[in-house]
C-alpha atoms as a PDB file:
ATOM      1  CA  MET A   1      12.983  -0.241 -20.040  1.00  0.00           C
ATOM      2  CA  ASP A   2      11.499  -3.678 -18.089  1.00  0.00           C
ATOM      3  CA  ALA A   3      12.033  -2.743 -14.751  1.00  0.00           C
ATOM      4  CA  VAL A   4      10.839  -2.451 -10.486  1.00  0.00           C
ATOM      5  CA  LEU A   5      11.461   0.579  -9.325  1.00  0.00           C
ATOM      6  CA  LEU A   6      11.142   1.392  -4.970  1.00  0.00           C
ATOM      7  CA  LEU A   7      10.461   4.915  -5.135  1.00  0.00           C
ATOM      8  CA  ASN A   8      10.145   7.658  -2.247  1.00  0.00           C
ATOM      9  CA  LYS A   9       7.342   9.725  -3.396  1.00  0.00           C
ATOM     10  CA  PRO A  10       7.845  13.243  -1.761  1.00  0.00           C
ATOM     11  CA  ALA A  11       4.369  15.080  -0.508  1.00  0.00           C
ATOM     12  CA  GLY A  12       2.239  17.597  -3.021  1.00  0.00           C
ATOM     13  CA  MET A  13       1.913  15.112  -5.701  1.00  0.00           C
ATOM     14  CA  THR A  14      -0.233  12.192  -7.389  1.00  0.00           C
ATOM     15  CA  SER A  15       0.543   8.511  -6.986  1.00  0.00           C
ATOM     16  CA  PHE A  16      -0.703   8.909 -10.494  1.00  0.00           C
ATOM     17  CA  ALA A  17       2.453  11.856 -11.434  1.00  0.00           C
ATOM     18  CA  ALA A  18       4.315  10.314  -9.786  1.00  0.00           C
ATOM     19  CA  VAL A  19       4.341   6.946 -12.559  1.00  0.00           C
ATOM     20  CA  ARG A  20       3.810   9.980 -15.245  1.00  0.00           C
ATOM     21  CA  ARG A  21       7.334  11.141 -14.203  1.00  0.00           C
ATOM     22  CA  CYS A  22       8.801   8.199 -13.912  1.00  0.00           C
ATOM     23  CA  ARG A  23       8.190   7.200 -16.740  1.00  0.00           C
ATOM     24  CA  SER A  24       9.279  10.201 -18.119  1.00  0.00           C
ATOM     25  CA  LEU A  25      12.396   9.862 -16.847  1.00  0.00           C
ATOM     26  CA  LEU A  26      13.019   6.666 -17.479  1.00  0.00           C
ATOM     27  CA  GLN A  27      11.495   6.805 -21.208  1.00  0.00           C
ATOM     28  CA  GLU A  28       9.461   3.834 -20.671  1.00  0.00           C
ATOM     29  CA  LYS A  29       5.740   4.068 -21.822  1.00  0.00           C
ATOM     30  CA  LYS A  30       4.427   1.395 -19.968  1.00  0.00           C
ATOM     31  CA  ALA A  31       3.886   2.377 -15.838  1.00  0.00           C
ATOM     32  CA  GLY A  32       2.220   1.635 -12.489  1.00  0.00           C
ATOM     33  CA  HIS A  33       2.579   1.583  -9.603  1.00  0.00           C
ATOM     34  CA  THR A  34       1.233  -1.600  -6.333  1.00  0.00           C
ATOM     35  CA  GLY A  35      -0.419   1.188  -3.768  1.00  0.00           C
ATOM     36  CA  THR A  36      -1.564   4.143  -3.570  1.00  0.00           C
ATOM     37  CA  LEU A  37      -0.012   7.527  -1.122  1.00  0.00           C
ATOM     38  CA  ASP A  38      -1.823  10.022  -0.399  1.00  0.00           C
ATOM     39  CA  PRO A  39      -1.161  13.444  -2.675  1.00  0.00           C
ATOM     40  CA  ASN A  40      -0.020  15.037   0.448  1.00  0.00           C
ATOM     41  CA  ALA A  41       2.423  11.832   1.927  1.00  0.00           C
ATOM     42  CA  THR A  42       5.597  10.762   1.097  1.00  0.00           C
ATOM     43  CA  GLY A  43       7.373   7.656   1.207  1.00  0.00           C
ATOM     44  CA  LEU A  44       7.711   3.839  -0.368  1.00  0.00           C
ATOM     45  CA  MET A  45       5.918   3.159  -3.526  1.00  0.00           C
ATOM     46  CA  ILE A  46       6.699   0.106  -6.235  1.00  0.00           C
ATOM     47  CA  VAL A  47       7.156   1.186  -9.596  1.00  0.00           C
ATOM     48  CA  LEU A  48       6.208  -1.046 -12.175  1.00  0.00           C
ATOM     49  CA  LEU A  49       7.686   0.039 -15.970  1.00  0.00           C
ATOM     50  CA  GLY A  50       7.374  -2.155 -18.784  1.00  0.00           C
ATOM     51  CA  ARG A  51       6.408  -5.767 -18.863  1.00  0.00           C
ATOM     52  CA  TYR A  52       6.633  -6.337 -14.804  1.00  0.00           C
ATOM     53  CA  THR A  53       3.569  -4.169 -15.288  1.00  0.00           C
ATOM     54  CA  LYS A  54       1.970  -7.306 -15.222  1.00  0.00           C
ATOM     55  CA  LEU A  55       3.850  -8.159 -12.017  1.00  0.00           C
ATOM     56  CA  ALA A  56       1.097  -6.114 -10.153  1.00  0.00           C
ATOM     57  CA  PRO A  57      -1.712  -8.945  -9.160  1.00  0.00           C
ATOM     58  CA  TYR A  58       1.871 -10.750  -7.648  1.00  0.00           C
ATOM     59  CA  CYS A  59       2.881  -8.131  -5.737  1.00  0.00           C
ATOM     60  CA  ILE A  60       4.092  -7.345  -1.834  1.00  0.00           C
ATOM     61  CA  SER A  61       0.691  -5.227  -0.333  1.00  0.00           C
ATOM     62  CA  ASN A  62       0.562  -5.911   2.851  1.00  0.00           C
ATOM     63  CA  HIS A  63       2.519  -5.639   6.133  1.00  0.00           C
ATOM     64  CA  LYS A  64       2.842  -1.626   5.535  1.00  0.00           C
ATOM     65  CA  HIS A  65       4.506   0.225   8.043  1.00  0.00           C
ATOM     66  CA  TYR A  66       4.092   4.172   8.179  1.00  0.00           C
ATOM     67  CA  ILE A  67       4.912   6.752  10.421  1.00  0.00           C
ATOM     68  CA  ALA A  68       2.562   9.753  10.831  1.00  0.00           C
ATOM     69  CA  SER A  69       1.466  12.292  13.400  1.00  0.00           C
ATOM     70  CA  PHE A  70      -1.550  14.068  14.631  1.00  0.00           C
ATOM     71  CA  SER A  71      -2.804  16.380  17.075  1.00  0.00           C
ATOM     72  CA  PHE A  72      -6.282  16.248  18.853  1.00  0.00           C
ATOM     73  CA  GLY A  73      -8.133  19.139  18.976  1.00  0.00           C
ATOM     74  CA  LYS A  74      -9.836  19.211  15.554  1.00  0.00           C
ATOM     75  CA  GLU A  75     -11.709  17.493  12.934  1.00  0.00           C
ATOM     76  CA  THR A  76     -11.752  17.879   9.399  1.00  0.00           C
ATOM     77  CA  ASP A  77     -13.826  16.401   6.034  1.00  0.00           C
ATOM     78  CA  THR A  78     -10.365  14.799   4.584  1.00  0.00           C
ATOM     79  CA  GLN A  79      -9.356  13.704   8.087  1.00  0.00           C
ATOM     80  CA  ASP A  80      -6.031  15.177   8.188  1.00  0.00           C
ATOM     81  CA  ILE A  81      -4.751  19.191   8.433  1.00  0.00           C
ATOM     82  CA  TRP A  82      -5.325  19.522   4.513  1.00  0.00           C
ATOM     83  CA  GLY A  83      -9.349  19.285   4.560  1.00  0.00           C
ATOM     84  CA  ASN A  84     -11.920  21.793   5.596  1.00  0.00           C
ATOM     85  CA  VAL A  85     -12.719  21.910   9.169  1.00  0.00           C
ATOM     86  CA  LEU A  86     -15.828  20.565  10.669  1.00  0.00           C
ATOM     87  CA  GLN A  87     -15.190  20.634  14.270  1.00  0.00           C
ATOM     88  CA  GLU A  88     -13.027  22.139  17.271  1.00  0.00           C
ATOM     89  CA  ASP A  89     -12.833  21.361  20.929  1.00  0.00           C
ATOM     90  CA  ILE A  90      -9.523  22.134  23.300  1.00  0.00           C
ATOM     91  CA  PRO A  91      -7.420  19.148  23.306  1.00  0.00           C
ATOM     92  CA  GLN A  92      -7.406  17.162  27.068  1.00  0.00           C
ATOM     93  CA  PRO A  93      -4.084  16.287  28.248  1.00  0.00           C
ATOM     94  CA  VAL A  94      -3.350  11.912  27.884  1.00  0.00           C
ATOM     95  CA  SER A  95      -0.806  10.214  29.948  1.00  0.00           C
ATOM     96  CA  ASP A  96       1.394   7.960  28.297  1.00  0.00           C
ATOM     97  CA  ALA A  97      -0.507   5.243  29.928  1.00  0.00           C
ATOM     98  CA  GLN A  98      -3.598   6.240  28.283  1.00  0.00           C
ATOM     99  CA  LEU A  99      -2.130   6.550  24.867  1.00  0.00           C
ATOM    100  CA  GLN A 100      -0.771   3.028  24.693  1.00  0.00           C
ATOM    101  CA  SER A 101      -3.823   1.109  26.716  1.00  0.00           C
ATOM    102  CA  ALA A 102      -5.654   3.288  23.520  1.00  0.00           C
ATOM    103  CA  CYS A 103      -4.222   1.139  21.143  1.00  0.00           C
ATOM    104  CA  LEU A 104      -5.089  -2.020  22.166  1.00  0.00           C
ATOM    105  CA  PRO A 105      -8.276  -2.511  20.356  1.00  0.00           C
ATOM    106  CA  PHE A 106      -7.027  -1.682  16.825  1.00  0.00           C
ATOM    107  CA  LEU A 107      -4.468  -4.309  17.314  1.00  0.00           C
ATOM    108  CA  GLY A 108      -5.409  -7.363  15.039  1.00  0.00           C
ATOM    109  CA  ASP A 109      -8.495  -7.497  12.921  1.00  0.00           C
ATOM    110  CA  ILE A 110     -10.817  -4.951  12.322  1.00  0.00           C
ATOM    111  CA  LEU A 111     -13.377  -3.294  10.474  1.00  0.00           C
ATOM    112  CA  GLN A 112     -13.242   0.330   9.269  1.00  0.00           C
ATOM    113  CA  VAL A 113     -15.593   2.594   7.264  1.00  0.00           C
ATOM    114  CA  PRO A 114     -13.618   4.483   4.146  1.00  0.00           C
ATOM    115  CA  PRO A 115     -13.434   7.856   4.137  1.00  0.00           C
ATOM    116  CA  MET A 116     -15.809   9.361   1.643  1.00  0.00           C
ATOM    117  CA  TYR A 117     -11.866  11.526   0.116  1.00  0.00           C
ATOM    118  CA  SER A 118     -10.531   7.690  -0.847  1.00  0.00           C
ATOM    119  CA  ALA A 119     -10.426   6.719  -4.397  1.00  0.00           C
ATOM    120  CA  ILE A 120     -13.170   3.447  -3.186  1.00  0.00           C
ATOM    121  CA  LYS A 121     -15.824   3.356  -5.719  1.00  0.00           C
ATOM    122  CA  ILE A 122     -19.611   3.064  -4.828  1.00  0.00           C
ATOM    123  CA  ASN A 123     -21.523   2.335  -7.830  1.00  0.00           C
ATOM    124  CA  GLY A 124     -19.123   2.926  -9.958  1.00  0.00           C
ATOM    125  CA  GLN A 125     -18.596   6.660  -8.578  1.00  0.00           C
ATOM    126  CA  LYS A 126     -15.308   7.702  -6.642  1.00  0.00           C
ATOM    127  CA  LEU A 127     -16.074   8.432  -2.824  1.00  0.00           C
ATOM    128  CA  VAL A 128     -13.606  11.257  -3.474  1.00  0.00           C
ATOM    129  CA  ASP A 129     -15.900  12.841  -6.305  1.00  0.00           C
ATOM    130  CA  LEU A 130     -18.886  13.017  -4.710  1.00  0.00           C
ATOM    131  CA  ALA A 131     -17.034  14.181  -1.022  1.00  0.00           C
ATOM    132  CA  ARG A 132     -16.232  16.981  -3.275  1.00  0.00           C
ATOM    133  CA  LYS A 133     -19.257  18.018  -5.111  1.00  0.00           C
ATOM    134  CA  GLY A 134     -21.038  18.056  -0.916  1.00  0.00           C
ATOM    135  CA  ARG A 135     -22.215  14.739  -0.663  1.00  0.00           C
ATOM    136  CA  GLU A 136     -21.800  11.765   1.645  1.00  0.00           C
ATOM    137  CA  VAL A 137     -22.919   7.926   1.110  1.00  0.00           C
ATOM    138  CA  GLU A 138     -23.365   5.611   3.454  1.00  0.00           C
ATOM    139  CA  ARG A 139     -20.150   3.456   3.117  1.00  0.00           C
ATOM    140  CA  LYS A 140     -19.813   0.049   4.750  1.00  0.00           C
ATOM    141  CA  ALA A 141     -17.274  -1.153   7.072  1.00  0.00           C
ATOM    142  CA  ARG A 142     -14.398  -3.463   5.768  1.00  0.00           C
ATOM    143  CA  PRO A 143     -12.168  -5.816   7.203  1.00  0.00           C
ATOM    144  CA  VAL A 144      -8.219  -4.380   7.318  1.00  0.00           C
ATOM    145  CA  HIS A 145      -5.102  -6.628   9.855  1.00  0.00           C
ATOM    146  CA  ILE A 146      -3.406  -3.708  12.005  1.00  0.00           C
ATOM    147  CA  SER A 147      -0.076  -5.481  12.699  1.00  0.00           C
ATOM    148  CA  SER A 148       1.571  -3.117  15.534  1.00  0.00           C
ATOM    149  CA  LEU A 149       0.010  -0.058  16.332  1.00  0.00           C
ATOM    150  CA  ALA A 150       2.105   2.392  19.155  1.00  0.00           C
ATOM    151  CA  VAL A 151       1.685   5.692  19.878  1.00  0.00           C
ATOM    152  CA  THR A 152       4.157   8.305  21.391  1.00  0.00           C
ATOM    153  CA  LYS A 153       4.117  12.323  22.258  1.00  0.00           C
ATOM    154  CA  LYS A 154       6.545  14.224  20.077  1.00  0.00           C
ATOM    155  CA  GLY A 155       5.292  17.851  21.443  1.00  0.00           C
ATOM    156  CA  ASP A 156       2.996  20.121  22.382  1.00  0.00           C
ATOM    157  CA  ASN A 157       0.037  18.405  21.140  1.00  0.00           C
ATOM    158  CA  LEU A 158       2.178  16.545  18.883  1.00  0.00           C
ATOM    159  CA  TYR A 159       1.853  12.821  18.217  1.00  0.00           C
ATOM    160  CA  GLN A 160       3.804  10.502  16.612  1.00  0.00           C
ATOM    161  CA  MET A 161       2.183   7.303  15.699  1.00  0.00           C
ATOM    162  CA  ASP A 162       3.417   4.044  14.321  1.00  0.00           C
ATOM    163  CA  ALA A 163       1.151   1.488  12.615  1.00  0.00           C
ATOM    164  CA  VAL A 164       1.578  -1.905  10.312  1.00  0.00           C
ATOM    165  CA  VAL A 165      -0.811  -2.220   8.552  1.00  0.00           C
ATOM    166  CA  SER A 166      -2.565  -4.506   6.196  1.00  0.00           C
ATOM    167  CA  SER A 167      -3.929  -3.338   1.975  1.00  0.00           C
ATOM    168  CA  GLY A 168      -6.595  -0.957   2.440  1.00  0.00           C
ATOM    169  CA  THR A 169      -5.765   0.874   5.808  1.00  0.00           C
ATOM    170  CA  TYR A 170      -6.687   4.623   5.841  1.00  0.00           C
ATOM    171  CA  ILE A 171      -3.921   5.945   8.296  1.00  0.00           C
ATOM    172  CA  ARG A 172      -6.288   9.226   8.526  1.00  0.00           C
ATOM    173  CA  THR A 173      -9.664   6.952   9.946  1.00  0.00           C
ATOM    174  CA  LEU A 174      -7.434   4.518  11.910  1.00  0.00           C
ATOM    175  CA  ILE A 175      -5.950   8.277  13.713  1.00  0.00           C
ATOM    176  CA  GLN A 176      -9.255   9.320  13.629  1.00  0.00           C
ATOM    177  CA  ASP A 177     -10.751   6.296  15.377  1.00  0.00           C
ATOM    178  CA  TYR A 178      -8.340   6.382  17.750  1.00  0.00           C
ATOM    179  CA  CYS A 179      -9.192   9.807  18.918  1.00  0.00           C
ATOM    180  CA  HIS A 180     -12.886   9.023  19.221  1.00  0.00           C
ATOM    181  CA  ALA A 181     -11.700   6.200  21.491  1.00  0.00           C
ATOM    182  CA  LEU A 182      -9.616   8.830  23.853  1.00  0.00           C
ATOM    183  CA  GLY A 183     -13.155  10.705  24.123  1.00  0.00           C
ATOM    184  CA  GLN A 184     -11.549  13.779  22.010  1.00  0.00           C
ATOM    185  CA  ILE A 185     -11.295  14.742  18.119  1.00  0.00           C
ATOM    186  CA  GLY A 186      -8.036  14.863  16.130  1.00  0.00           C
ATOM    187  CA  THR A 187      -6.726  14.983  12.522  1.00  0.00           C
ATOM    188  CA  MET A 188      -3.473  13.993  10.835  1.00  0.00           C
ATOM    189  CA  THR A 189      -0.895  16.565  10.027  1.00  0.00           C
ATOM    190  CA  SER A 190       1.779  14.303   8.411  1.00  0.00           C
ATOM    191  CA  LEU A 191       2.071  10.614   6.610  1.00  0.00           C
ATOM    192  CA  GLN A 192       4.867   8.399   5.578  1.00  0.00           C
ATOM    193  CA  ARG A 193       5.279   4.766   4.492  1.00  0.00           C
ATOM    194  CA  VAL A 194       8.171   3.687   5.428  1.00  0.00           C
ATOM    195  CA  SER A 195       8.929  -0.456   3.986  1.00  0.00           C
ATOM    196  CA  ILE A 196       6.186  -2.880   2.463  1.00  0.00           C
ATOM    197  CA  GLU A 197       7.107  -6.466   4.264  1.00  0.00           C
ATOM    198  CA  ASN A 198      10.740  -6.911   3.311  1.00  0.00           C
ATOM    199  CA  VAL A 199      11.082  -3.515   1.033  1.00  0.00           C
ATOM    200  CA  ASN A 200      11.669  -0.147   3.195  1.00  0.00           C
ATOM    201  CA  LEU A 201      12.397   3.456   2.726  1.00  0.00           C
ATOM    202  CA  SER A 202      16.337   3.340   2.579  1.00  0.00           C
ATOM    203  CA  GLN A 203      16.233   1.445  -0.600  1.00  0.00           C
ATOM    204  CA  ALA A 204      14.280   4.006  -2.074  1.00  0.00           C
ATOM    205  CA  ALA A 205      15.294   6.590  -4.797  1.00  0.00           C
ATOM    206  CA  ASP A 206      14.663  10.239  -5.374  1.00  0.00           C
ATOM    207  CA  PHE A 207      13.849  11.522  -8.803  1.00  0.00           C
ATOM    208  CA  ASP A 208      16.784  12.723  -9.418  1.00  0.00           C
ATOM    209  CA  CYS A 209      18.623   8.888  -9.137  1.00  0.00           C
ATOM    210  CA  LEU A 210      15.783   7.135 -10.065  1.00  0.00           C
ATOM    211  CA  GLU A 211      18.154   3.959 -11.448  1.00  0.00           C
ATOM    212  CA  LYS A 212      19.501   3.879  -8.214  1.00  0.00           C
ATOM    213  CA  GLY A 213      15.745   2.409  -7.366  1.00  0.00           C
ATOM    214  CA  ILE A 214      16.024  -0.362  -9.543  1.00  0.00           C
ATOM    215  CA  VAL A 215      15.627  -3.972  -7.816  1.00  0.00           C
ATOM    216  CA  SER A 216      15.037  -7.180  -8.919  1.00  0.00           C
ATOM    217  CA  PRO A 217      11.422  -8.131  -9.267  1.00  0.00           C
ATOM    218  CA  ARG A 218      11.523 -10.892  -7.133  1.00  0.00           C
ATOM    219  CA  MET A 219      12.301  -9.036  -4.407  1.00  0.00           C
ATOM    220  CA  VAL A 220       8.518  -7.424  -4.904  1.00  0.00           C
ATOM    221  CA  ILE A 221       6.982 -11.133  -5.040  1.00  0.00           C
ATOM    222  CA  ASP A 222       4.423 -11.235  -1.716  1.00  0.00           C
ATOM    223  CA  PRO A 223       5.311 -14.378   0.522  1.00  0.00           C
ATOM    224  CA  MET A 224       1.979 -15.852  -0.791  1.00  0.00           C
ATOM    225  CA  TRP A 225       3.781 -16.941  -4.071  1.00  0.00           C
ATOM    226  CA  LEU A 226       6.302 -19.368  -3.811  1.00  0.00           C
ATOM    227  CA  GLN A 227       9.091 -18.642  -5.628  1.00  0.00           C
ATOM    228  CA  VAL A 228       9.984 -21.816  -7.548  1.00  0.00           C
ATOM    229  CA  ASP A 229      13.031 -22.416 -10.334  1.00  0.00           C
ATOM    230  CA  GLY A 230      11.603 -22.039 -13.286  1.00  0.00           C
ATOM    231  CA  ASN A 231      14.930 -23.040 -15.505  1.00  0.00           C
ATOM    232  CA  PRO A 232      14.187 -26.863 -15.793  1.00  0.00           C
ATOM    233  CA  TYR A 233      10.691 -25.989 -17.256  1.00  0.00           C
ATOM    234  CA  GLU A 234      11.813 -22.685 -19.146  1.00  0.00           C
ATOM    235  CA  LYS A 235      10.549 -24.083 -22.471  1.00  0.00           C
ATOM    236  CA  GLU A 236       6.974 -25.464 -21.228  1.00  0.00           C
ATOM    237  CA  ILE A 237       6.725 -22.125 -19.416  1.00  0.00           C
ATOM    238  CA  ARG A 238       6.711 -19.921 -22.286  1.00  0.00           C
ATOM    239  CA  CYS A 239       5.051 -22.483 -24.036  1.00  0.00           C
ATOM    240  CA  GLY A 240       1.973 -21.946 -20.595  1.00  0.00           C
ATOM    241  CA  LYS A 241       2.074 -25.784 -20.535  1.00  0.00           C
ATOM    242  CA  PRO A 242       1.034 -27.459 -17.529  1.00  0.00           C
ATOM    243  CA  LEU A 243       3.864 -28.869 -15.059  1.00  0.00           C
ATOM    244  CA  ALA A 244       3.674 -31.663 -12.568  1.00  0.00           C
ATOM    245  CA  LEU A 245       5.375 -30.209  -9.637  1.00  0.00           C
ATOM    246  CA  ASP A 246       5.838 -31.254  -6.257  1.00  0.00           C
ATOM    247  CA  VAL A 247       6.476 -28.195  -4.136  1.00  0.00           C
ATOM    248  CA  PRO A 248       4.565 -27.132  -1.015  1.00  0.00           C
ATOM    249  CA  SER A 249       2.030 -24.003  -1.969  1.00  0.00           C
ATOM    250  CA  SER A 250      -0.427 -24.361  -4.465  1.00  0.00           C
ATOM    251  CA  THR A 251       0.174 -20.928  -5.459  1.00  0.00           C
ATOM    252  CA  ILE A 252       3.351 -19.947  -7.318  1.00  0.00           C
ATOM    253  CA  VAL A 253       5.588 -18.107  -9.131  1.00  0.00           C
ATOM    254  CA  LEU A 254       8.234 -19.226 -11.664  1.00  0.00           C
ATOM    255  CA  CYS A 255      11.492 -18.106 -11.709  1.00  0.00           C
ATOM    256  CA  SER A 256      14.983 -17.908 -13.300  1.00  0.00           C
ATOM    257  CA  HIS A 257      17.633 -16.330 -11.563  1.00  0.00           C
ATOM    258  CA  ASP A 258      16.505 -12.426 -11.269  1.00  0.00           C
ATOM    259  CA  ASP A 259      14.098 -12.738 -13.360  1.00  0.00           C
ATOM    260  CA  VAL A 260      10.137 -14.322 -13.126  1.00  0.00           C
ATOM    261  CA  LEU A 261       8.804 -15.920 -15.991  1.00  0.00           C
ATOM    262  CA  ALA A 262       5.052 -16.869 -14.933  1.00  0.00           C
ATOM    263  CA  ALA A 263       2.688 -17.398 -12.061  1.00  0.00           C
ATOM    264  CA  TYR A 264       1.240 -20.744 -11.607  1.00  0.00           C
ATOM    265  CA  GLU A 265      -1.417 -22.216  -9.522  1.00  0.00           C
ATOM    266  CA  LYS A 266      -2.198 -26.019  -8.777  1.00  0.00           C
ATOM    267  CA  LYS A 267      -5.519 -27.080  -9.763  1.00  0.00           C
ATOM    268  CA  GLU A 268      -8.008 -30.155  -9.281  1.00  0.00           C
ATOM    269  CA  ASP A 269      -6.119 -32.863 -11.984  1.00  0.00           C
ATOM    270  CA  GLY A 270      -2.966 -32.210  -9.208  1.00  0.00           C
ATOM    271  CA  LEU A 271      -0.814 -30.520 -12.463  1.00  0.00           C
ATOM    272  CA  TYR A 272       0.423 -26.666 -11.614  1.00  0.00           C
ATOM    273  CA  HIS A 273      -1.751 -24.180 -14.381  1.00  0.00           C
ATOM    274  CA  CYS A 274       0.166 -21.104 -16.228  1.00  0.00           C
ATOM    275  CA  GLN A 275      -1.698 -18.385 -14.630  1.00  0.00           C
ATOM    276  CA  ARG A 276      -0.426 -15.565 -15.898  1.00  0.00           C
ATOM    277  CA  GLY A 277       3.159 -15.112 -18.295  1.00  0.00           C
ATOM    278  CA  LEU A 278       5.361 -13.006 -17.152  1.00  0.00           C
ATOM    279  CA  PHE A 279       8.162 -12.884 -19.015  1.00  0.00           C
END
């Protein structure tokens, strides 16, 4: 089955297991996804099936919108409530004005040190595997972008963070750093991904009705790849030939109706060359 599926992943399941279940339910051997969600997180995943697994490098990955909850007074090794407690402290009261002013330094381009409990590899080893062995290694801070950030109080020592971030941003790390900015310690208690660019959770399906989450592959193409009508050049595209085009982007995806044919890139000779066939 060749399809692009928007899945509402439940809690308690790894992203790999979620894709495996989709593959089994839809009886498709080839499947992948465009971005991992922590096992205890819920929400939107883009699952690629069949030949559309080739789309992965060209899919939307930024402006990921998350809703997370957290509380002050506790810090764990995983930066969420499912980890081992490292330290505890008495939560201090904060005003709404303090909650909002503490968001400001995190807006825009910032550097973030990835957590040990992550799938990032250093010298060929996943950080999470080292963390489970009780080892901690130095991690370099990585650039991430925070498009919007707001925090509101939801109950007695319960707060909600609403964040739109770039790919590769760890919300649990953002929460821990945010708490430190307020002179406190804290930990994430829940996480939900509600949208990625132009697709959102309302369009996603649960496991019991996966077909309802199938969308046009054109919906998940990254905006940096301009979508161009490929029908006049379909023969050349299928042969991988260069194209002479007058379009306002050096990176394009050639499409035919609701399908995608190929990714092309403009080279020094002024022609667009096939980077990858997607048919």
